[in-house]
Amino acid sequence: IFHHSCLFLNYTASYYICTIVHPCTLQVLPCETKWGTYSDCLETLLDNWHIISKVCTDNRSSIDPNINCEVHDMCLKRNMENHLVPLKKISIANDKVQSDICILSEVTDIWINLVNVFKTLYEENQIPLSMVQKLESRFDMAFTPAHYLAYILDPRFRGIKLEEKQNEEAMDFVLAYHSDILPDILKYKANTHPFKECMFSETAVGDSVHPLTWWKSICKDINSETMEVVNQLHTAVASSAGVERVFQLLDRFTQT
């Protein structure tokens, strides 16, 4: 009901605002194939709520009573405001994730931060516990030991935000499939040769230095399999959005 009310109001808002009140104002309608549009839908609707309310008040006799009822329903408006808070956080995270250059370690950090933000929102009574649990469930569904290993082997993160269980899953993954690289990982964690302390300085692990470049700087001093695993982990992008765009462009090209 809430979802349909938002759609209903935004379609109404689009008509009245774009054609009558403010022709230059564009309302955003949700689209399942466009990430973030549900958040944008609520945000633009709330931003223009006062305009919609005035339109309905000034034209009460000519506007459908159901529309008037929806517009002046403050409970619905509060629900929208409450839903927008977590939706906006998810939308921002999705925008980062769908980047063509977002790698596994980065998406892991983004999602861990998102889960922590949701936990904070719950503690502040802004969202229900069920919303946090659903996000955690989706996290557990999407993330694998390979993600955790990539997060550990990224010198910017070094697995610092991983839970003990997640760290163990990553190490079990190494033992099961790449046991030869374990000595290098232990040295990496302990900051011993060839992983010198200066290599973990803020300058050395800043955003200007790609994690793969960082590892290549010591490739002669580590196991070749370690370098191969690192190469696979730090070149795999986190989202297929880029691939989807390529096929969309190809489809347009073949139709012209």
Short mmCIF file of N, CA and C in Angstrom, two decimals, residues 86-240:
data_model
loop_
_atom_site.label_atom_id
_atom_site.label_comp_id
_atom_site.label_asym_id
_atom_site.label_seq_id
_atom_site.Cartn_x
_atom_site.Cartn_y
_atom_site.Cartn_z
N PRO A 86 17.00 5.14 5.42
CA PRO A 86 17.81 3.98 5.02
C PRO A 86 17.94 3.82 3.50
N LEU A 87 16.88 4.20 2.77
CA LEU A 87 16.94 4.07 1.31
C LEU A 87 18.05 4.94 0.72
N LYS A 88 18.23 6.12 1.28
CA LYS A 88 19.27 7.02 0.79
C LYS A 88 20.65 6.42 1.03
N LYS A 89 20.83 5.79 2.18
CA LYS A 89 22.11 5.14 2.49
C LYS A 89 22.40 4.02 1.48
N ILE A 90 21.36 3.24 1.18
CA ILE A 90 21.52 2.14 0.22
C ILE A 90 21.80 2.69 -1.17
N SER A 91 21.12 3.76 -1.53
CA SER A 91 21.30 4.36 -2.85
C SER A 91 22.73 4.85 -3.05
N ILE A 92 23.27 5.51 -2.03
CA ILE A 92 24.65 6.01 -2.11
C ILE A 92 25.63 4.85 -2.25
N ALA A 93 25.39 3.78 -1.47
CA ALA A 93 26.25 2.60 -1.54
C ALA A 93 26.18 1.96 -2.92
N ASN A 94 24.97 1.85 -3.46
CA ASN A 94 24.80 1.24 -4.79
C ASN A 94 25.50 2.04 -5.88
N ASP A 95 25.46 3.36 -5.76
CA ASP A 95 26.14 4.20 -6.75
C ASP A 95 27.64 3.91 -6.76
N LYS A 96 28.20 3.67 -5.59
CA LYS A 96 29.63 3.35 -5.50
C LYS A 96 29.91 1.96 -6.05
N VAL A 97 29.03 1.02 -5.71
CA VAL A 97 29.24 -0.38 -6.10
C VAL A 97 29.17 -0.57 -7.61
N GLN A 98 28.27 0.15 -8.27
CA GLN A 98 28.08 -0.06 -9.70
C GLN A 98 29.13 0.64 -10.56
N SER A 99 30.10 1.25 -9.92
CA SER A 99 31.21 1.84 -10.67
C SER A 99 31.98 0.77 -11.42
N ASP A 100 32.47 1.12 -12.59
CA ASP A 100 33.22 0.16 -13.41
C ASP A 100 34.56 -0.23 -12.78
N ILE A 101 35.01 0.53 -11.79
CA ILE A 101 36.33 0.27 -11.21
C ILE A 101 36.26 -0.16 -9.75
N CYS A 102 35.06 -0.44 -9.25
CA CYS A 102 34.91 -0.87 -7.86
C CYS A 102 35.29 -2.34 -7.74
N ILE A 103 36.35 -2.63 -7.00
CA ILE A 103 36.84 -4.01 -6.88
C ILE A 103 36.29 -4.69 -5.63
N LEU A 104 36.59 -5.98 -5.48
CA LEU A 104 35.99 -6.78 -4.41
C LEU A 104 36.26 -6.23 -3.02
N SER A 105 37.48 -5.80 -2.78
CA SER A 105 37.81 -5.28 -1.44
C SER A 105 37.02 -4.01 -1.14
N GLU A 106 36.82 -3.19 -2.15
CA GLU A 106 36.10 -1.93 -1.95
C GLU A 106 34.62 -2.17 -1.69
N VAL A 107 34.02 -3.10 -2.44
CA VAL A 107 32.60 -3.38 -2.22
C VAL A 107 32.38 -4.01 -0.85
N THR A 108 33.35 -4.78 -0.39
CA THR A 108 33.25 -5.37 0.94
C THR A 108 33.26 -4.27 2.00
N ASP A 109 34.14 -3.31 1.84
CA ASP A 109 34.21 -2.19 2.78
C ASP A 109 32.93 -1.36 2.74
N ILE A 110 32.40 -1.13 1.55
CA ILE A 110 31.17 -0.35 1.40
C ILE A 110 30.01 -1.03 2.12
N TRP A 111 29.88 -2.35 1.93
CA TRP A 111 28.77 -3.07 2.54
C TRP A 111 28.93 -3.20 4.05
N ILE A 112 30.14 -3.42 4.51
CA ILE A 112 30.36 -3.48 5.96
C ILE A 112 29.99 -2.15 6.60
N ASN A 113 30.39 -1.06 5.96
CA ASN A 113 30.03 0.27 6.47
C ASN A 113 28.52 0.47 6.46
N LEU A 114 27.87 -0.03 5.41
CA LEU A 114 26.42 0.12 5.31
C LEU A 114 25.71 -0.65 6.43
N VAL A 115 26.17 -1.85 6.70
CA VAL A 115 25.59 -2.64 7.79
C VAL A 115 25.78 -1.92 9.13
N ASN A 116 26.96 -1.36 9.33
CA ASN A 116 27.24 -0.63 10.58
C ASN A 116 26.37 0.63 10.70
N VAL A 117 26.13 1.29 9.58
CA VAL A 117 25.25 2.47 9.58
C VAL A 117 23.84 2.06 9.97
N PHE A 118 23.37 0.95 9.42
CA PHE A 118 22.03 0.47 9.74
C PHE A 118 21.91 0.10 11.23
N LYS A 119 22.97 -0.48 11.77
CA LYS A 119 22.96 -0.81 13.20
C LYS A 119 22.86 0.45 14.04
N THR A 120 23.56 1.50 13.61
CA THR A 120 23.50 2.78 14.32
C THR A 120 22.10 3.39 14.23
N LEU A 121 21.51 3.31 13.04
CA LEU A 121 20.15 3.83 12.86
C LEU A 121 19.16 3.09 13.75
N TYR A 122 19.38 1.78 13.89
CA TYR A 122 18.50 0.99 14.77
C TYR A 122 18.68 1.42 16.23
N GLU A 123 19.92 1.61 16.64
CA GLU A 123 20.20 2.04 18.02
C GLU A 123 19.60 3.41 18.31
N GLU A 124 19.47 4.22 17.27
CA GLU A 124 18.88 5.56 17.41
C GLU A 124 17.36 5.54 17.19
N ASN A 125 16.81 4.31 17.07
CA ASN A 125 15.36 4.12 16.88
C ASN A 125 14.83 4.75 15.59
N GLN A 126 15.68 4.81 14.57
CA GLN A 126 15.24 5.36 13.29
C GLN A 126 14.73 4.28 12.34
N ILE A 127 15.16 3.04 12.56
CA ILE A 127 14.69 1.93 11.74
C ILE A 127 14.44 0.72 12.65
N PRO A 128 13.59 -0.22 12.22
CA PRO A 128 13.34 -1.41 13.04
C PRO A 128 14.48 -2.43 12.92
N LEU A 129 14.56 -3.31 13.89
CA LEU A 129 15.59 -4.34 13.88
C LEU A 129 15.47 -5.24 12.65
N SER A 130 14.25 -5.48 12.21
CA SER A 130 14.02 -6.35 11.05
C SER A 130 14.74 -5.84 9.81
N MET A 131 14.87 -4.52 9.68
CA MET A 131 15.54 -3.95 8.52
C MET A 131 17.04 -4.25 8.57
N VAL A 132 17.61 -4.19 9.76
CA VAL A 132 19.03 -4.52 9.94
C VAL A 132 19.25 -6.00 9.63
N GLN A 133 18.36 -6.83 10.11
CA GLN A 133 18.48 -8.28 9.91
C GLN A 133 18.37 -8.64 8.43
N LYS A 134 17.49 -7.96 7.71
CA LYS A 134 17.34 -8.22 6.28
C LYS A 134 18.60 -7.83 5.51
N LEU A 135 19.20 -6.71 5.91
CA LEU A 135 20.43 -6.27 5.25
C LEU A 135 21.56 -7.25 5.54
N GLU A 136 21.65 -7.70 6.79
CA GLU A 136 22.69 -8.66 7.15
C GLU A 136 22.48 -9.98 6.42
N SER A 137 21.22 -10.37 6.26
CA SER A 137 20.92 -11.60 5.53
C SER A 137 21.34 -11.48 4.07
N ARG A 138 21.09 -10.32 3.47
CA ARG A 138 21.50 -10.09 2.09
C ARG A 138 23.03 -10.05 1.98
N PHE A 139 23.67 -9.49 2.98
CA PHE A 139 25.14 -9.46 3.01
C PHE A 139 25.69 -10.88 3.03
N ASP A 140 25.15 -11.71 3.92
CA ASP A 140 25.61 -13.10 4.03
C ASP A 140 25.37 -13.88 2.74
N MET A 141 24.31 -13.52 2.04
CA MET A 141 23.97 -14.19 0.79
C MET A 141 24.95 -13.81 -0.33
N ALA A 142 25.38 -12.56 -0.32
CA ALA A 142 26.18 -12.04 -1.44
C ALA A 142 27.68 -12.22 -1.27
N PHE A 143 28.16 -12.20 -0.02
CA PHE A 143 29.60 -12.17 0.19
C PHE A 143 30.17 -13.55 0.50
N THR A 144 31.35 -13.78 -0.03
CA THR A 144 32.01 -15.08 0.05
C THR A 144 33.38 -14.93 0.70
N PRO A 145 34.02 -16.05 1.05
CA PRO A 145 35.39 -15.96 1.59
C PRO A 145 36.36 -15.24 0.66
N ALA A 146 36.12 -15.31 -0.64
CA ALA A 146 36.99 -14.61 -1.59
C ALA A 146 36.89 -13.09 -1.39
N HIS A 147 35.69 -12.60 -1.10
CA HIS A 147 35.52 -11.17 -0.81
C HIS A 147 36.32 -10.79 0.43
N TYR A 148 36.21 -11.62 1.46
CA TYR A 148 36.92 -11.33 2.71
C TYR A 148 38.43 -11.37 2.51
N LEU A 149 38.89 -12.32 1.69
CA LEU A 149 40.33 -12.42 1.43
C LEU A 149 40.81 -11.19 0.66
N ALA A 150 40.02 -10.75 -0.30
CA ALA A 150 40.37 -9.53 -1.05
C ALA A 150 40.45 -8.34 -0.11
N TYR A 151 39.54 -8.30 0.86
CA TYR A 151 39.50 -7.20 1.83
C TYR A 151 40.74 -7.24 2.73
N ILE A 152 41.15 -8.45 3.08
CA ILE A 152 42.36 -8.61 3.91
C ILE A 152 43.61 -8.21 3.13
N LEU A 153 43.66 -8.60 1.86
CA LEU A 153 44.86 -8.38 1.05
C LEU A 153 44.89 -7.01 0.37
N ASP A 154 43.95 -6.17 0.71
CA ASP A 154 44.00 -4.77 0.25
C ASP A 154 44.70 -3.98 1.35
N PRO A 155 45.88 -3.43 1.08
CA PRO A 155 46.64 -2.73 2.13
C PRO A 155 45.92 -1.52 2.72
N ARG A 156 44.90 -1.03 2.05
CA ARG A 156 44.12 0.09 2.59
C ARG A 156 43.22 -0.35 3.74
N PHE A 157 42.80 -1.61 3.69
CA PHE A 157 41.83 -2.11 4.67
C PHE A 157 42.41 -3.17 5.61
N ARG A 158 43.15 -4.11 5.03
CA ARG A 158 43.81 -5.19 5.78
C ARG A 158 42.82 -5.97 6.65
N GLY A 159 41.57 -6.01 6.22
CA GLY A 159 40.56 -6.80 6.93
C GLY A 159 40.18 -6.26 8.28
N ILE A 160 40.45 -4.98 8.51
CA ILE A 160 40.29 -4.42 9.85
C ILE A 160 38.86 -4.47 10.39
N LYS A 161 37.87 -4.41 9.50
CA LYS A 161 36.47 -4.38 9.95
C LYS A 161 35.79 -5.75 9.90
N LEU A 162 36.55 -6.77 9.53
CA LEU A 162 35.96 -8.11 9.46
C LEU A 162 35.71 -8.67 10.86
N GLU A 163 34.63 -9.42 10.98
CA GLU A 163 34.39 -10.14 12.22
C GLU A 163 35.30 -11.36 12.25
N GLU A 164 35.48 -11.92 13.43
CA GLU A 164 36.39 -13.07 13.58
C GLU A 164 35.97 -14.23 12.69
N LYS A 165 34.67 -14.47 12.61
CA LYS A 165 34.16 -15.56 11.77
C LYS A 165 34.50 -15.34 10.30
N GLN A 166 34.36 -14.10 9.84
CA GLN A 166 34.65 -13.78 8.45
C GLN A 166 36.14 -13.94 8.15
N ASN A 167 36.96 -13.53 9.10
CA ASN A 167 38.41 -13.68 8.93
C ASN A 167 38.79 -15.16 8.86
N GLU A 168 38.15 -15.97 9.70
CA GLU A 168 38.42 -17.41 9.70
C GLU A 168 37.98 -18.05 8.37
N GLU A 169 36.87 -17.60 7.84
CA GLU A 169 36.39 -18.12 6.55
C GLU A 169 37.40 -17.82 5.44
N ALA A 170 37.98 -16.63 5.49
CA ALA A 170 38.97 -16.26 4.49
C ALA A 170 40.22 -17.14 4.61
N MET A 171 40.67 -17.38 5.84
CA MET A 171 41.85 -18.21 6.04
C MET A 171 41.59 -19.67 5.69
N ASP A 172 40.39 -20.15 5.98
CA ASP A 172 40.03 -21.52 5.60
C ASP A 172 40.01 -21.66 4.08
N PHE A 173 39.57 -20.61 3.42
CA PHE A 173 39.55 -20.58 1.95
C PHE A 173 40.97 -20.69 1.40
N VAL A 174 41.89 -19.97 2.03
CA VAL A 174 43.30 -20.02 1.62
C VAL A 174 43.86 -21.42 1.81
N LEU A 175 43.61 -22.00 2.97
CA LEU A 175 44.11 -23.34 3.26
C LEU A 175 43.55 -24.39 2.30
N ALA A 176 42.31 -24.22 1.92
CA ALA A 176 41.65 -25.21 1.06
C ALA A 176 42.09 -25.11 -0.39
N TYR A 177 42.33 -23.89 -0.86
CA TYR A 177 42.57 -23.72 -2.30
C TYR A 177 43.92 -23.11 -2.67
N HIS A 178 44.55 -22.41 -1.72
CA HIS A 178 45.82 -21.74 -2.04
C HIS A 178 46.77 -21.81 -0.83
N SER A 179 47.01 -22.99 -0.35
CA SER A 179 47.81 -23.14 0.88
C SER A 179 49.24 -22.61 0.72
N ASP A 180 49.75 -22.59 -0.50
CA ASP A 180 51.13 -22.13 -0.72
C ASP A 180 51.31 -20.64 -0.43
N ILE A 181 50.22 -19.89 -0.44
CA ILE A 181 50.36 -18.44 -0.23
C ILE A 181 50.21 -18.06 1.25
N LEU A 182 49.91 -19.03 2.10
CA LEU A 182 49.69 -18.73 3.51
C LEU A 182 50.90 -18.07 4.18
N PRO A 183 52.14 -18.55 3.93
CA PRO A 183 53.29 -17.87 4.55
C PRO A 183 53.37 -16.39 4.20
N ASP A 184 53.09 -16.04 2.95
CA ASP A 184 53.13 -14.63 2.55
C ASP A 184 52.05 -13.82 3.26
N ILE A 185 50.88 -14.42 3.44
CA ILE A 185 49.79 -13.72 4.12
C ILE A 185 50.15 -13.47 5.59
N LEU A 186 50.77 -14.47 6.22
CA LEU A 186 51.18 -14.31 7.62
C LEU A 186 52.23 -13.21 7.77
N LYS A 187 53.17 -13.17 6.83
CA LYS A 187 54.19 -12.10 6.85
C LYS A 187 53.54 -10.74 6.62
N TYR A 188 52.57 -10.72 5.72
CA TYR A 188 51.84 -9.48 5.41
C TYR A 188 51.11 -8.97 6.64
N LYS A 189 50.48 -9.88 7.37
CA LYS A 189 49.75 -9.49 8.57
C LYS A 189 50.69 -9.04 9.69
N ALA A 190 51.88 -9.64 9.72
CA ALA A 190 52.83 -9.34 10.80
C ALA A 190 53.77 -8.18 10.47
N ASN A 191 53.65 -7.63 9.26
CA ASN A 191 54.53 -6.52 8.83
C ASN A 191 56.01 -6.91 8.84
N THR A 192 56.29 -8.15 8.47
CA THR A 192 57.68 -8.59 8.41
C THR A 192 58.12 -8.66 6.95
N HIS A 193 59.43 -8.81 6.73
CA HIS A 193 60.00 -8.81 5.37
C HIS A 193 59.23 -9.77 4.45
N PRO A 194 58.90 -9.31 3.25
CA PRO A 194 59.28 -8.04 2.60
C PRO A 194 58.28 -6.89 2.82
N PHE A 195 57.36 -7.08 3.75
CA PHE A 195 56.33 -6.06 4.00
C PHE A 195 56.82 -5.09 5.08
N LYS A 196 57.56 -4.10 4.66
CA LYS A 196 58.15 -3.15 5.58
C LYS A 196 57.08 -2.19 6.13
N GLU A 197 57.37 -1.66 7.29
CA GLU A 197 56.42 -0.77 7.96
C GLU A 197 56.06 0.44 7.10
N CYS A 198 57.05 0.96 6.37
CA CYS A 198 56.81 2.15 5.55
C CYS A 198 55.80 1.88 4.43
N MET A 199 55.64 0.61 4.06
CA MET A 199 54.71 0.27 2.98
C MET A 199 53.26 0.44 3.41
N PHE A 200 53.04 0.55 4.71
CA PHE A 200 51.68 0.71 5.22
C PHE A 200 51.40 2.14 5.68
N SER A 201 52.28 3.05 5.30
CA SER A 201 52.06 4.45 5.65
C SER A 201 50.86 4.99 4.87
N GLU A 202 50.33 6.09 5.33
CA GLU A 202 49.14 6.68 4.70
C GLU A 202 49.39 7.02 3.24
N THR A 203 50.60 7.47 2.93
CA THR A 203 50.93 7.81 1.55
C THR A 203 51.00 6.57 0.67
N ALA A 204 51.56 5.50 1.20
CA ALA A 204 51.76 4.28 0.42
C ALA A 204 50.46 3.54 0.13
N VAL A 205 49.50 3.67 1.02
CA VAL A 205 48.24 2.93 0.84
C VAL A 205 47.06 3.86 0.56
N GLY A 206 47.36 5.05 0.10
CA GLY A 206 46.29 6.00 -0.22
C GLY A 206 45.54 5.60 -1.48
N ASP A 207 44.48 6.34 -1.77
CA ASP A 207 43.66 6.03 -2.94
C ASP A 207 44.41 6.22 -4.25
N SER A 208 45.51 6.96 -4.22
CA SER A 208 46.27 7.18 -5.45
C SER A 208 47.08 5.95 -5.85
N VAL A 209 47.22 5.01 -4.92
CA VAL A 209 47.98 3.78 -5.21
C VAL A 209 47.01 2.60 -5.23
N HIS A 210 46.83 2.02 -6.40
CA HIS A 210 45.94 0.86 -6.52
C HIS A 210 46.55 -0.32 -5.76
N PRO A 211 45.73 -1.11 -5.07
CA PRO A 211 46.29 -2.24 -4.30
C PRO A 211 47.12 -3.21 -5.14
N LEU A 212 46.76 -3.37 -6.41
CA LEU A 212 47.53 -4.27 -7.27
C LEU A 212 48.92 -3.69 -7.53
N THR A 213 48.98 -2.38 -7.70
CA THR A 213 50.28 -1.71 -7.88
C THR A 213 51.14 -1.89 -6.64
N TRP A 214 50.50 -1.79 -5.49
CA TRP A 214 51.20 -1.97 -4.21
C TRP A 214 51.84 -3.36 -4.15
N TRP A 215 51.10 -4.38 -4.51
CA TRP A 215 51.61 -5.75 -4.47
C TRP A 215 52.68 -5.99 -5.54
N LYS A 216 52.53 -5.37 -6.69
CA LYS A 216 53.52 -5.55 -7.75
C LYS A 216 54.88 -5.00 -7.35
N SER A 217 54.88 -4.04 -6.43
CA SER A 217 56.15 -3.44 -6.01
C SER A 217 57.03 -4.43 -5.25
N ILE A 218 56.43 -5.54 -4.76
CA ILE A 218 57.22 -6.54 -4.03
C ILE A 218 57.07 -7.93 -4.66
N CYS A 219 56.64 -7.98 -5.90
CA CYS A 219 56.35 -9.28 -6.52
C CYS A 219 57.56 -10.21 -6.57
N LYS A 220 58.77 -9.64 -6.61
CA LYS A 220 59.97 -10.48 -6.68
C LYS A 220 60.28 -11.17 -5.35
N ASP A 221 59.69 -10.66 -4.28
CA ASP A 221 60.00 -11.19 -2.95
C ASP A 221 58.91 -12.09 -2.39
N ILE A 222 57.88 -12.38 -3.18
CA ILE A 222 56.79 -13.22 -2.69
C ILE A 222 56.54 -14.37 -3.65
N ASN A 223 55.78 -15.34 -3.18
CA ASN A 223 55.44 -16.51 -3.98
C ASN A 223 54.68 -16.09 -5.24
N SER A 224 54.99 -16.71 -6.36
CA SER A 224 54.32 -16.36 -7.62
C SER A 224 52.82 -16.63 -7.54
N GLU A 225 52.44 -17.66 -6.78
CA GLU A 225 51.01 -17.95 -6.64
C GLU A 225 50.31 -16.86 -5.84
N THR A 226 51.02 -16.29 -4.88
CA THR A 226 50.46 -15.18 -4.12
C THR A 226 50.11 -14.03 -5.05
N MET A 227 51.04 -13.74 -5.95
CA MET A 227 50.83 -12.65 -6.89
C MET A 227 49.68 -12.96 -7.83
N GLU A 228 49.55 -14.22 -8.20
CA GLU A 228 48.46 -14.62 -9.09
C GLU A 228 47.10 -14.45 -8.41
N VAL A 229 47.02 -14.86 -7.15
CA VAL A 229 45.77 -14.72 -6.40
C VAL A 229 45.43 -13.25 -6.20
N VAL A 230 46.42 -12.47 -5.82
CA VAL A 230 46.22 -11.04 -5.61
C VAL A 230 45.74 -10.38 -6.91
N ASN A 231 46.33 -10.78 -8.01
CA ASN A 231 45.95 -10.22 -9.31
C ASN A 231 44.49 -10.53 -9.63
N GLN A 232 44.07 -11.75 -9.34
CA GLN A 232 42.68 -12.13 -9.59
C GLN A 232 41.72 -11.34 -8.69
N LEU A 233 42.08 -11.21 -7.43
CA LEU A 233 41.20 -10.54 -6.47
C LEU A 233 41.08 -9.05 -6.72
N HIS A 234 42.17 -8.42 -7.14
CA HIS A 234 42.17 -6.97 -7.27
C HIS A 234 41.92 -6.47 -8.70
N THR A 235 41.57 -7.39 -9.58
CA THR A 235 41.17 -6.97 -10.94
C THR A 235 39.71 -7.33 -11.21
N ALA A 236 39.12 -8.13 -10.34
CA ALA A 236 37.71 -8.50 -10.51
C ALA A 236 36.83 -7.36 -10.00
N VAL A 237 35.96 -6.85 -10.87
CA VAL A 237 35.07 -5.76 -10.46
C VAL A 237 33.90 -6.33 -9.68
N ALA A 238 33.35 -5.52 -8.81
CA ALA A 238 32.31 -6.00 -7.89
C ALA A 238 30.94 -6.09 -8.52
N SER A 239 30.71 -5.35 -9.59
CA SER A 239 29.38 -5.29 -10.18
C SER A 239 29.43 -5.61 -11.66
N SER A 240 28.33 -6.15 -12.17
CA SER A 240 28.22 -6.44 -13.60
C SER A 240 27.59 -5.28 -14.35
#
